[in-house]
Coordinates of C-alpha atoms in Angstrom, one line a residue:
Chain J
X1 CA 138.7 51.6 -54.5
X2 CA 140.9 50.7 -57.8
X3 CA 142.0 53.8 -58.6
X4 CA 143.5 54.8 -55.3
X5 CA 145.5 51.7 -55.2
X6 CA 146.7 52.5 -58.7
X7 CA 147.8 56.1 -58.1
X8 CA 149.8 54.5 -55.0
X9 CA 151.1 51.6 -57.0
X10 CA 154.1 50.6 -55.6
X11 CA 153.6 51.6 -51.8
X12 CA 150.7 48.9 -51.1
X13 CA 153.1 47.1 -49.0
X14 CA 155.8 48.7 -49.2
X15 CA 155.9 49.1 -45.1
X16 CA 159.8 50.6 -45.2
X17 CA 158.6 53.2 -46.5
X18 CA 158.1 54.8 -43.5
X19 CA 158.7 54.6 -39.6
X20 CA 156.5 55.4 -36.9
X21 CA 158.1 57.1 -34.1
X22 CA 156.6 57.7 -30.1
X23 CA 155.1 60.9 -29.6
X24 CA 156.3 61.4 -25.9
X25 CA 155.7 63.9 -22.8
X26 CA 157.3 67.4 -22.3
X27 CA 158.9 65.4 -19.6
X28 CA 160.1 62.4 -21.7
X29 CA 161.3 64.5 -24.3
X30 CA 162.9 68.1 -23.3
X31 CA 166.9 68.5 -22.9
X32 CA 168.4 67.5 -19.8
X33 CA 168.1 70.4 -17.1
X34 CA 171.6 71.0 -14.9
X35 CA 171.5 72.2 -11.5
X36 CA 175.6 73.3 -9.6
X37 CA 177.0 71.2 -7.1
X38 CA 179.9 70.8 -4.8
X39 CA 182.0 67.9 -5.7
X40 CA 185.3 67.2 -3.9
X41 CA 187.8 64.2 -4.9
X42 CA 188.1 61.3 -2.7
X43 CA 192.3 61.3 -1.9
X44 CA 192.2 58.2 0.2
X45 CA 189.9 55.4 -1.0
X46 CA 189.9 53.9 2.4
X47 CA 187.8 57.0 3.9
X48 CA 184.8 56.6 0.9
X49 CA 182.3 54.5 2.8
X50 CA 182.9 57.1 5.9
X51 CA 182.5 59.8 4.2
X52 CA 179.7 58.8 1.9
X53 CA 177.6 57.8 5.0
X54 CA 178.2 60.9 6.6
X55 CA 177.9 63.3 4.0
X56 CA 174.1 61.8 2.9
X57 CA 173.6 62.1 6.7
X58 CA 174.1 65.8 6.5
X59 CA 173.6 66.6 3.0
X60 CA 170.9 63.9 2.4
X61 CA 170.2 65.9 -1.6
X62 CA 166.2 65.0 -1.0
X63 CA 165.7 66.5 -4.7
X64 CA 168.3 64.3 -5.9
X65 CA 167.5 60.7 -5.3
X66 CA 168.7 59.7 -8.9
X67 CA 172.5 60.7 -8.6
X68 CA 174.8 58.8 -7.1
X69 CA 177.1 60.0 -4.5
X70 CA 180.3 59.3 -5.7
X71 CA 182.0 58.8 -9.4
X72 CA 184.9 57.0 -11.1
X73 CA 187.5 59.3 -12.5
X74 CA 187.6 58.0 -15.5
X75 CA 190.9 60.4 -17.0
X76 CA 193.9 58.1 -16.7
X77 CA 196.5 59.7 -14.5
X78 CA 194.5 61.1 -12.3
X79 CA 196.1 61.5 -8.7
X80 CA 192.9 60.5 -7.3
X81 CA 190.4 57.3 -8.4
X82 CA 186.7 59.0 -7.3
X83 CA 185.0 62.1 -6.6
X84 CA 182.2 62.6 -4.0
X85 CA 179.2 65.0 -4.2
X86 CA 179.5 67.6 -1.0
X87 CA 176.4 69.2 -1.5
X88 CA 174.2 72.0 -3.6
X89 CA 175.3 75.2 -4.4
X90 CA 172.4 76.4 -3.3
X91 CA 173.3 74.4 0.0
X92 CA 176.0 76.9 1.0
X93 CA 174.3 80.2 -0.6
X94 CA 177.0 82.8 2.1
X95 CA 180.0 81.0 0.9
X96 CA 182.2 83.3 -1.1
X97 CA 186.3 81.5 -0.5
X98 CA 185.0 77.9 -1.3
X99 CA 187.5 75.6 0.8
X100 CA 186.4 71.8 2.1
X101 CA 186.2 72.9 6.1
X102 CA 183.7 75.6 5.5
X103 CA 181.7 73.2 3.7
X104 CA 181.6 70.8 6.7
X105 CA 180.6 71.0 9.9
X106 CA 183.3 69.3 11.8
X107 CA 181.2 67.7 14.3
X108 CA 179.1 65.6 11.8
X109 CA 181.5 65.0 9.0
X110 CA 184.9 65.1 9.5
X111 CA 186.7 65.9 6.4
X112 CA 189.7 63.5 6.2
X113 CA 190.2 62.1 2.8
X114 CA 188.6 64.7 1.2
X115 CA 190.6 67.1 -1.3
X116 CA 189.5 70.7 -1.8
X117 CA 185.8 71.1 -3.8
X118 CA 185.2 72.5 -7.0
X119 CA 182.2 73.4 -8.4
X120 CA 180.3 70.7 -11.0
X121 CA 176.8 70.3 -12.7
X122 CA 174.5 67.5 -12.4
X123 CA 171.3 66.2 -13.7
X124 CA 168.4 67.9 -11.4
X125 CA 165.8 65.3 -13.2
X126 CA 166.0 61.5 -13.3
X127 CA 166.6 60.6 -16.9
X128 CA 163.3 59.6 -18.4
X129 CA 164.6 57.5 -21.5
X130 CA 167.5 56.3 -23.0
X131 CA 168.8 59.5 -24.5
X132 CA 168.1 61.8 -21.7
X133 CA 170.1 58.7 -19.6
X134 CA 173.0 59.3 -22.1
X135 CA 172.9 63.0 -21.7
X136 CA 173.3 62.7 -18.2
X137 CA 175.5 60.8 -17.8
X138 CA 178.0 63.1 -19.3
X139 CA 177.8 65.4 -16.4
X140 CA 177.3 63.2 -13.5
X141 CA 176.6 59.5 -13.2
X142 CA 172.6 58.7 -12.7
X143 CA 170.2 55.8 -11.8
X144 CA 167.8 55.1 -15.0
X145 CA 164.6 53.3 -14.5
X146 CA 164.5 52.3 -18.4
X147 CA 161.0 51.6 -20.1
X148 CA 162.3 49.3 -22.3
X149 CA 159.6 49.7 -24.7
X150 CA 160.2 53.4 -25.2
X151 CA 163.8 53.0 -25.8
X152 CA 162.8 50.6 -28.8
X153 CA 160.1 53.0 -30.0
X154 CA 162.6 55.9 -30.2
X155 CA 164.7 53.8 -32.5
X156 CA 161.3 53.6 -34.6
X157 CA 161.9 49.5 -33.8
X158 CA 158.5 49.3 -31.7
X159 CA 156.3 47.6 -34.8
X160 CA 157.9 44.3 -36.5
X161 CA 157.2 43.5 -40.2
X162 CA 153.6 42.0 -39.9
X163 CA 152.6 44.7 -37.2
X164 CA 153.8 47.3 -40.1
X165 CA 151.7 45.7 -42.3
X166 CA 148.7 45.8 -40.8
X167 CA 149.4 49.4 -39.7
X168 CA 150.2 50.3 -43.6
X169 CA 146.7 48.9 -44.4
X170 CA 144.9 50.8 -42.4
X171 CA 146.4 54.2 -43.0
X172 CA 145.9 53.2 -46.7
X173 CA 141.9 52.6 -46.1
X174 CA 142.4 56.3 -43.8
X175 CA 144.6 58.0 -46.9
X176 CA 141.7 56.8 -49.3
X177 CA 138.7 57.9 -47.3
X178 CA 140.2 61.4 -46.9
X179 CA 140.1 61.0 -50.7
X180 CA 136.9 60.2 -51.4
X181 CA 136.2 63.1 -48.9
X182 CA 138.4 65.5 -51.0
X183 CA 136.0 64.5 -53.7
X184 CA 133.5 65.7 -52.2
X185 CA 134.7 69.1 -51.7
X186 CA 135.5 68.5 -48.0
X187 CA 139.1 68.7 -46.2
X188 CA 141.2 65.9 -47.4
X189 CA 141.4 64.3 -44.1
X190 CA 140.5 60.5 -42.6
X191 CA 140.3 58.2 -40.0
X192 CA 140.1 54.5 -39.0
X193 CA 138.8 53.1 -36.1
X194 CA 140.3 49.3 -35.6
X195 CA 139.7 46.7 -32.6
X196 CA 143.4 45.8 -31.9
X197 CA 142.3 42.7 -30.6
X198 CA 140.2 41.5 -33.0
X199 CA 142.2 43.0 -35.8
X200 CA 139.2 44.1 -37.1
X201 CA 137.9 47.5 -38.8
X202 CA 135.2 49.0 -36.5
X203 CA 134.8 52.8 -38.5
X204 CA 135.9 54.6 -41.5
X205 CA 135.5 58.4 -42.1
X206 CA 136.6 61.3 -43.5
X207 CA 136.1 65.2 -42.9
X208 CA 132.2 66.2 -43.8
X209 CA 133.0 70.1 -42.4
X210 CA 131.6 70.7 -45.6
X211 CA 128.0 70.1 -43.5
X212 CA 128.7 70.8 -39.9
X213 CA 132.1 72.9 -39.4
X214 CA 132.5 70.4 -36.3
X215 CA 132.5 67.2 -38.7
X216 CA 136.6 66.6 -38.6
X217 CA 137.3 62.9 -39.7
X218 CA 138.0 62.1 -35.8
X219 CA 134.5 63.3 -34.9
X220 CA 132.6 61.8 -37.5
X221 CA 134.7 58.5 -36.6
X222 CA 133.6 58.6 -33.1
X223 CA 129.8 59.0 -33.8
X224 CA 130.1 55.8 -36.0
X225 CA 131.9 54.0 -33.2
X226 CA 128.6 55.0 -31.5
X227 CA 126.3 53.7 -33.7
X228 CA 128.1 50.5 -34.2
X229 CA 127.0 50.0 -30.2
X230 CA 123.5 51.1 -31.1
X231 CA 123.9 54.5 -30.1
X232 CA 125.4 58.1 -32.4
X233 CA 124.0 60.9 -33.5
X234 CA 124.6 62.0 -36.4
X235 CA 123.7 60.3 -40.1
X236 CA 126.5 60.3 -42.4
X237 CA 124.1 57.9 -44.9
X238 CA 125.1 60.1 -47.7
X239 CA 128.3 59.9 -47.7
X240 CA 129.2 55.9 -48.9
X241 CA 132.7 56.1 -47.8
X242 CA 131.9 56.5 -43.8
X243 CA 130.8 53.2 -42.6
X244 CA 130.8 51.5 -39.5
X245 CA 130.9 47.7 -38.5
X246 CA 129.2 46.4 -35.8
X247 CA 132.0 45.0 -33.1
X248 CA 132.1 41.2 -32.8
X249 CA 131.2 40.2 -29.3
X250 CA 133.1 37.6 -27.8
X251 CA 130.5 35.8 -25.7
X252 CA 131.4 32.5 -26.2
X253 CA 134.7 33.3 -24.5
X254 CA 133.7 35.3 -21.7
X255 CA 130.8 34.8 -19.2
X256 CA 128.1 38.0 -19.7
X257 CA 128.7 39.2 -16.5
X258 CA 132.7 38.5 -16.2
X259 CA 135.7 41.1 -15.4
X260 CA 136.2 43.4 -18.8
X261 CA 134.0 41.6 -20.3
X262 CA 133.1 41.9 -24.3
X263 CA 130.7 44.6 -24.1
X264 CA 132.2 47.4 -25.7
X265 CA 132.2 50.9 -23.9
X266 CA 132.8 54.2 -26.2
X267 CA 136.3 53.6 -27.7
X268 CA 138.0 51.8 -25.1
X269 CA 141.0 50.1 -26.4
X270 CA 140.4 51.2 -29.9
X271 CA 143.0 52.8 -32.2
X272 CA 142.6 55.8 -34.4
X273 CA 144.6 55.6 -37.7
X274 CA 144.4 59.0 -38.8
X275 CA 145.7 61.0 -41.5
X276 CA 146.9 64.5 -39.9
X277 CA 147.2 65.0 -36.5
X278 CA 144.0 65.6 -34.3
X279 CA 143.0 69.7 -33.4
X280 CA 142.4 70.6 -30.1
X281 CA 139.2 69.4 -30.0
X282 CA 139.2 66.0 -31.3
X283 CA 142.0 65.5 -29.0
X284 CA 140.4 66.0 -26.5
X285 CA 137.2 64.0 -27.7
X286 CA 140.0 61.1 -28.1
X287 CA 140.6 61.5 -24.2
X288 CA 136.8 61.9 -23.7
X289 CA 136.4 58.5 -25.5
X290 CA 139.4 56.8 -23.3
X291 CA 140.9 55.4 -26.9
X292 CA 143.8 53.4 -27.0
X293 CA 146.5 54.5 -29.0
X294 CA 146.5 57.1 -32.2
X295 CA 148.5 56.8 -34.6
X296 CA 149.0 60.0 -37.4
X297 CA 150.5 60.3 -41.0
X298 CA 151.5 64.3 -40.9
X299 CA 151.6 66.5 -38.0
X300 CA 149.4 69.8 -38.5
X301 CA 149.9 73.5 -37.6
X302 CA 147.7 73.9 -34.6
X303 CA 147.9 69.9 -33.7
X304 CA 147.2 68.8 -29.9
X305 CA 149.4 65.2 -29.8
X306 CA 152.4 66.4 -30.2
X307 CA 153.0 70.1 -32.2
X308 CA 150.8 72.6 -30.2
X309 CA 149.5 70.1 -27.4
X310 CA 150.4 66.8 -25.7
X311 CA 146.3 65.9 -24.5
X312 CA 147.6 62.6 -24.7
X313 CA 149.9 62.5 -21.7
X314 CA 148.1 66.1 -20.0
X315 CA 148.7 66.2 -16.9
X316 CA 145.6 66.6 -14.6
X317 CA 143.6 64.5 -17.5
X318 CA 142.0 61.0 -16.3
X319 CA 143.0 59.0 -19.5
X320 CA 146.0 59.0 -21.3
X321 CA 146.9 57.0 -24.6
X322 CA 150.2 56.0 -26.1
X323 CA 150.3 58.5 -29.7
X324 CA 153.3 57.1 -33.3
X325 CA 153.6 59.3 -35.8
X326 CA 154.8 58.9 -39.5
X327 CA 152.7 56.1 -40.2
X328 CA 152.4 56.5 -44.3
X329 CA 153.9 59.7 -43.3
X330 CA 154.6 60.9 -47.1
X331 CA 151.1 59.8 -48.6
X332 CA 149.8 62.3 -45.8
X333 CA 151.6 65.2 -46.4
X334 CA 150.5 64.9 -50.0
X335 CA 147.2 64.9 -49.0
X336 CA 147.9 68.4 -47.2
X337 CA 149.0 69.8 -50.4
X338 CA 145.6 68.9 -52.0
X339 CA 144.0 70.7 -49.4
X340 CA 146.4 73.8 -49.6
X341 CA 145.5 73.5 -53.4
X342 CA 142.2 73.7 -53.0
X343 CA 143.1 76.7 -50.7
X344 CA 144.9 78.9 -52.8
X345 CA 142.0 78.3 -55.8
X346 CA 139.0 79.5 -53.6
X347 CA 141.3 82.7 -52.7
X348 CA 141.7 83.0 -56.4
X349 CA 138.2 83.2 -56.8
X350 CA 137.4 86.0 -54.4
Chain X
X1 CA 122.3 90.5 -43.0
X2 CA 124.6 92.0 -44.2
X3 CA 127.2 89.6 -42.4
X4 CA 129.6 88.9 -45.2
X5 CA 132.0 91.9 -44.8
X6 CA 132.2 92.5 -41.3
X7 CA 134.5 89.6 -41.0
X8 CA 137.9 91.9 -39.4
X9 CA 135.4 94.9 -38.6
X10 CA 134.0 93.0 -35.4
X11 CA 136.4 92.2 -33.3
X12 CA 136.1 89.5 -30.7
X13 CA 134.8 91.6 -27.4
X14 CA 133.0 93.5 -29.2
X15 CA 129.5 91.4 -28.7
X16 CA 129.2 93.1 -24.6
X17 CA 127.1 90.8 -22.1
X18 CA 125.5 93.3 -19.4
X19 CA 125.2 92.1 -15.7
X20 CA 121.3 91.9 -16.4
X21 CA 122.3 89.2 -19.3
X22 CA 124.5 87.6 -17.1
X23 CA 121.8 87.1 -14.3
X24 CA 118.9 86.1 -16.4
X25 CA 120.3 83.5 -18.8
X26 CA 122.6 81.8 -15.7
X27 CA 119.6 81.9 -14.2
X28 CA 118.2 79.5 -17.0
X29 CA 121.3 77.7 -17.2
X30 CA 121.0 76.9 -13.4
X31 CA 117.6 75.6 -13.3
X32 CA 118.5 73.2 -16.6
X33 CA 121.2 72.1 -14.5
X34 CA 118.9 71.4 -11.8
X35 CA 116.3 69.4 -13.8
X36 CA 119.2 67.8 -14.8
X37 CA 120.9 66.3 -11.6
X38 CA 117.1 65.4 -10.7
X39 CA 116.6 63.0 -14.0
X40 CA 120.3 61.6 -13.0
X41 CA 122.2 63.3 -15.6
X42 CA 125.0 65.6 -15.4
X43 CA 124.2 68.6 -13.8
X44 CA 125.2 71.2 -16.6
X45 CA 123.1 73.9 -17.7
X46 CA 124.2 75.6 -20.9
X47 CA 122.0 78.3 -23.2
X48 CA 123.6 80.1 -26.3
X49 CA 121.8 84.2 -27.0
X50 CA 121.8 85.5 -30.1
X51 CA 120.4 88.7 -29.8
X52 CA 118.7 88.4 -26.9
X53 CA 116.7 85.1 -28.0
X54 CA 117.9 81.2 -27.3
X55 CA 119.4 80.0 -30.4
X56 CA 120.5 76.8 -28.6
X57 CA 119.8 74.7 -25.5
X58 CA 122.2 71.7 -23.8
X59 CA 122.4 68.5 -21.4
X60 CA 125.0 66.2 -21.4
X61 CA 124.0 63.3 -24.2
X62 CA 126.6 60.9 -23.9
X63 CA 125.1 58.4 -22.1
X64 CA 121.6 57.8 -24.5
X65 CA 123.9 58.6 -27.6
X66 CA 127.5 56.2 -26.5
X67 CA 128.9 59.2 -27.8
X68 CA 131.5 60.9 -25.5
X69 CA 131.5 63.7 -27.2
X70 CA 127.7 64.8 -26.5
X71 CA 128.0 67.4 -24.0
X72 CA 125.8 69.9 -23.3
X73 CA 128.3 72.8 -25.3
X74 CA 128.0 70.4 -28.7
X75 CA 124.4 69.9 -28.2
X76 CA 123.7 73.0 -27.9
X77 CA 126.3 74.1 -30.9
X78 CA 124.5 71.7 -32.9
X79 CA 120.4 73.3 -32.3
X80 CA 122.5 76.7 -33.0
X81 CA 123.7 75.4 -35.9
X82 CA 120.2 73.9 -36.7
X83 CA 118.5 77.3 -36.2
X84 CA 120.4 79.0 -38.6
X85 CA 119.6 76.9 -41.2
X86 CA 115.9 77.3 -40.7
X87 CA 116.4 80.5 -40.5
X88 CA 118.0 81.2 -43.6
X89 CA 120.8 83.2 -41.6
X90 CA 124.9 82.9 -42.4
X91 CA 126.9 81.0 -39.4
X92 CA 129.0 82.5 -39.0
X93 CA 127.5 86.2 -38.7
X94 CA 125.3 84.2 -36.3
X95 CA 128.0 82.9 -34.1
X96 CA 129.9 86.2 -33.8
X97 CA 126.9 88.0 -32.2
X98 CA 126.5 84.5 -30.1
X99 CA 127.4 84.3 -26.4
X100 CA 127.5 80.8 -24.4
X101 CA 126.0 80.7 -21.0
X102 CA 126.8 77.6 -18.9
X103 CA 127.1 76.5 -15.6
X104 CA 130.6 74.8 -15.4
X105 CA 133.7 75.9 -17.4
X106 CA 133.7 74.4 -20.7
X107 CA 136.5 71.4 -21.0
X108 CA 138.9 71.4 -23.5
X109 CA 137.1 70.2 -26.7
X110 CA 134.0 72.6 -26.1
X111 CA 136.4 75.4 -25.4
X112 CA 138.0 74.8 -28.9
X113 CA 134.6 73.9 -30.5
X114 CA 133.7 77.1 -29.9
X115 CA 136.7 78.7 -30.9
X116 CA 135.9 76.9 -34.2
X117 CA 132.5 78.6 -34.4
X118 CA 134.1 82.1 -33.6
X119 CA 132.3 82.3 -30.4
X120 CA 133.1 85.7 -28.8
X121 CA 132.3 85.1 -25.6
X122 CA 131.4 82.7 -22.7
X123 CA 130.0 83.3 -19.2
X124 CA 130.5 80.3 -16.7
X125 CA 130.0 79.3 -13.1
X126 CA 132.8 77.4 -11.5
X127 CA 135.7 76.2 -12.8
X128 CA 136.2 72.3 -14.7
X129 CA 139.5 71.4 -12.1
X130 CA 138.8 67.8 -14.4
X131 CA 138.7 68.8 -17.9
X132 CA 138.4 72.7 -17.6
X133 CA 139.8 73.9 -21.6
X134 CA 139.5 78.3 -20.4
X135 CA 142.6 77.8 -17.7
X136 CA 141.6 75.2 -15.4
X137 CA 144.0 72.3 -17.4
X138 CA 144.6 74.3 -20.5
X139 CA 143.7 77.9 -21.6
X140 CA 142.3 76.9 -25.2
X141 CA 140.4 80.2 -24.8
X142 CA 143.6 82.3 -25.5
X143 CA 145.5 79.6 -26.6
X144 CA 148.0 81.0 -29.9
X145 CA 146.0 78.7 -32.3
X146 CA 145.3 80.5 -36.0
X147 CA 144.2 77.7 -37.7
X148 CA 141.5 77.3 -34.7
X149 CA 139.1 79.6 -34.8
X150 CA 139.3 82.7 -33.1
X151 CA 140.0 83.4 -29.2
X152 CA 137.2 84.3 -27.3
X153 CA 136.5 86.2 -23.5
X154 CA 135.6 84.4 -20.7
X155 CA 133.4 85.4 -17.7
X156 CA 133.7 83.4 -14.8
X157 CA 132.7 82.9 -11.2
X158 CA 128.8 83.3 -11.7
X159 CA 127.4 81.4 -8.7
X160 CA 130.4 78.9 -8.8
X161 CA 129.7 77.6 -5.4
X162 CA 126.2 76.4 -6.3
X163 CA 127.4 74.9 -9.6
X164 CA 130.5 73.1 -7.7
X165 CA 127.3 71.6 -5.4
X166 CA 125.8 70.2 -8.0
X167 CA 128.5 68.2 -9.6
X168 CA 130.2 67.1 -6.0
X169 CA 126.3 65.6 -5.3
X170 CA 126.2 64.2 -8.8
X171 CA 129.8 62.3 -9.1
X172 CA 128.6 60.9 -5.4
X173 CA 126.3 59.1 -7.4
X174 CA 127.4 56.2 -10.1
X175 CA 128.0 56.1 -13.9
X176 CA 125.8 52.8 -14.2
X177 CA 127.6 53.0 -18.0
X178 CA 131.0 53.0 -16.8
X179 CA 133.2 49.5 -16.9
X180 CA 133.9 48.5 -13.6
X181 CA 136.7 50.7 -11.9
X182 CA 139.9 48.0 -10.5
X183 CA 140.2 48.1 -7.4
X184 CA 142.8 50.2 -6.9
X185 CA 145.3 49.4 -3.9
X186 CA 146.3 53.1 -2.9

């Protein structure tokens, strides 16, 4: 263990380092999408409620449930204080001369108050999170449900000082057992399972592909988590790094037979530290095991939580799990570049 | 062997499963799948053929093992992987003359197992609406993944009705293992 502390000398706790930011949804995270509209300005206030009841009555915009109806005009000197939405483009597909009348049926809403329409684009999605909300809002003014949590994580404000700390020491104890793996001529990748509750260090591992080509770190960390329940597969005695710790049961607190109680089942609630982000497949093993959160230094090239794949917020899938990234995100890239090293002098060789 | 330079040569598609192969070995991989749902497990059958011989057999471990990951593709990857080293024969020249035979679509980590292992091809029954990783949730299969293996061919629809039977009767049952589901107000 000395040496790797000494070749990071300086970073032990040096938690501002870095900054662990949310890994979120397609839907959470893709550009606002616009969808046309008929607006038309509201030239005598006194007509708004009138005209706002009637127009949802007959252009109820089902699709639309985040918009609201009508907007401030915010430019000074305009002749007229808010704008109304008519209805879809789509709504009146035949029209070619846009004027208010044709727009209205003049049995169901009459059309006093109402100056001529022009043409706008709105949101078509409600706003998912606090920059998508701001984004919107440009075009057309939206309701916003906000998750308050995600808005803090997207600042990279989620974890406070001690939570950071814990968080760096972990990655560390990851970063060195990808080390000790790269010593041994395997990837230099690793993992650490922890017991967020218990703050306590259930697995370590690192990539043994070296012996099974299915060994990533996340695999071998899962098979430990097994066999700290009495259960696994797999022997990784040889390797001194990949250890497990049997889970402290909290019996004394909890009745045997009560509601959640302490038994532990797979990885339920447990987070992954790891050092690169998970493949394809032990992204899905992550699902398979219901895990709590992951957390990754460096993305990867074919990565499944976030670059190629989200299997952390699938759709269709029966478990999802909160994924940070950047966590001691420079000490993992580095240890990419071993592995890309090690790389480039086995295609010397050939 | 002589399995060291055909690494480009052999193109995935090239290993070809007949309809004969297709009957016989889903035939196996239906009745292990049987024995299966009558011990209580999972009812998946799954057989990997290297040249015409059974290189690796599955069921669903993950109960006796706590290990989620034990399902019948990985067990049967591992005995595959097992054979070759008793049989003094390269991997990978193994696995790209190796198809999978299996009852249900593999899910998403099998599916990119294999691709790890260079699997060419895999002939399943129904399709894995859960977890299904060759186009029922994702398509890992063709997925544009380079640093995962290589893409392999799927044939499906082999007596899916029969294999859809056998899960709906066994997810009747319940996962004694399983924490307590809330109730759920719906």
């Amino acid at each position: 263990m000395e040496p790797q502390t000494k070749r990071w000398k300086g970073s032990e706790c040096d938690t501002d380092s870095w900054v662990a930011y949310p890994v979120l949804s397609d839907e959470q995270s893709q550009d606002v999408e616009l969808i046309e509209a008929f607006a038309a300005p509201i030239v005598n206030k006194k007509e708004t409620s009138r005209l706002v009841r009637e127009l949802s009555s007959h252009y109820p915009l089902n699709s639309l449930q985040h918009i609201k109806r009508v907007r401030a005009v915010k430019a000074k000197g305009s002749p007229h204080p808010l704008e109304v939405l008519v209805c879809l483009v789509s709504d009146a597909p035949d029209m070619t001369v846009v004027d208010i009348k044709s727009l209205l049926p003049s049995d169901k809403v009459k059309p006093e108050g109402l100056g001529e329409p022009f043409v706008v684009k709105v949101p078509a999605r409600p706003p998912l999170t606090r920059p998508q909300f701001e984004l919107a809002s440009k075009h057309w003014p939206t309701s916003f449900h906000e998750d308050k949590q995600v808005t803090v994580a997207l600042k990279g404000e989620l974890f406070g000082p001690a939570q950071k700390s814990m968080m760096h020491t972990y990655m560390m104890s990851a970063v060195a057992a990808a080390r000790a793996g790269h010593e041994l001529g395997m990837e230099a990748v690793g993992a650490v399972v922890v017991d967020p509750v218990m703050e306590r260090v259930i697995a370590v591992g690192h990539d043994c592909r070296g012996d099974h080509p299915l060994h990533h770190a996340v695999m071998v960390c899962i098979d430990l988590v097994a066999q700290s329940q009495g259960g696994g597969c797999y022997s990784f005695d040889k390797y001194p790094t990949c250890t497990f710790t049997a889970p402290t049961l909290a019996t004394t607190e909890n009745p045997p037979d009560s509601e959640g109680s302490s038994q532990p089942y797979i990885c339920t609630r447990y987070d992954f530290y790891v050092t690169r982000e998970p493949c394809v497949m032990c992204a899905m093993a992550l699902v398979h095991s219901r895990v709590g959160r992951v957390f990754y230094g460096a993305a990867s090239a074919d990565g499944a939580l976030g670059t190629k794949f989200k299997i952390h917020s699938q759709k269709d899938l029966n478990h999802r799990f909160e994924v940070y990234k950047g966590v001691l995100g420079e000490q993992c890239e580095d240890l990419s570049s071993l592995d890309q090293t090690k790389r480039n002098s086995l295609q010397e060789k050939r | 062997m002589g399995t060291d330079k055909g690494g480009t040569a052999v193109s995935e598609g090239s290993l070809s499963v007949s309809d004969g192969d297709i009957e016989r070995w889903m035939t196996c991989a239906f009745e292990m799948a049987a024995d299966a749902l009558k011990g209580g497990e999972v009812p998946v059958g799954c057989l990997m053929v290297y040249e015409n011989q059974v290189v690796g057999k599955g069921r669903n471990e993950v109960n006796e093992t706590k290990n989620a990951t034990r399902h019948a593709e990985m067990v049967a990857l591992d005995q595959l992987l097992d054979w070759c080293h008793h049989s003094d024969l390269d991997v990978k020249g193994v696995c790209k003359r190796t198809a999978l035979y299996v009852t249900v679509e593999p899910c998403i980590m099998c599916a990119a197992a294999l691709r790890l292992l260079n699997i060419p091809v895999v002939v399943f029954g129904c399709r894995n609406e859960r977890f299904g990783g060759c186009g029922s949730v994702l398509d890992v299969s063709s997925a544009g993944l380079p640093q995962t293996g290589s893409p392999f061919r799927c044939v499906s629809g082999h007596r899916a009705d029969e294999a859809v039977e056998m899960l709906k009767t066994f997810y009747k049952q319940e996962n004694p293992n399983a924490p307590k589901p809330k109730p759920r107000r719906d």
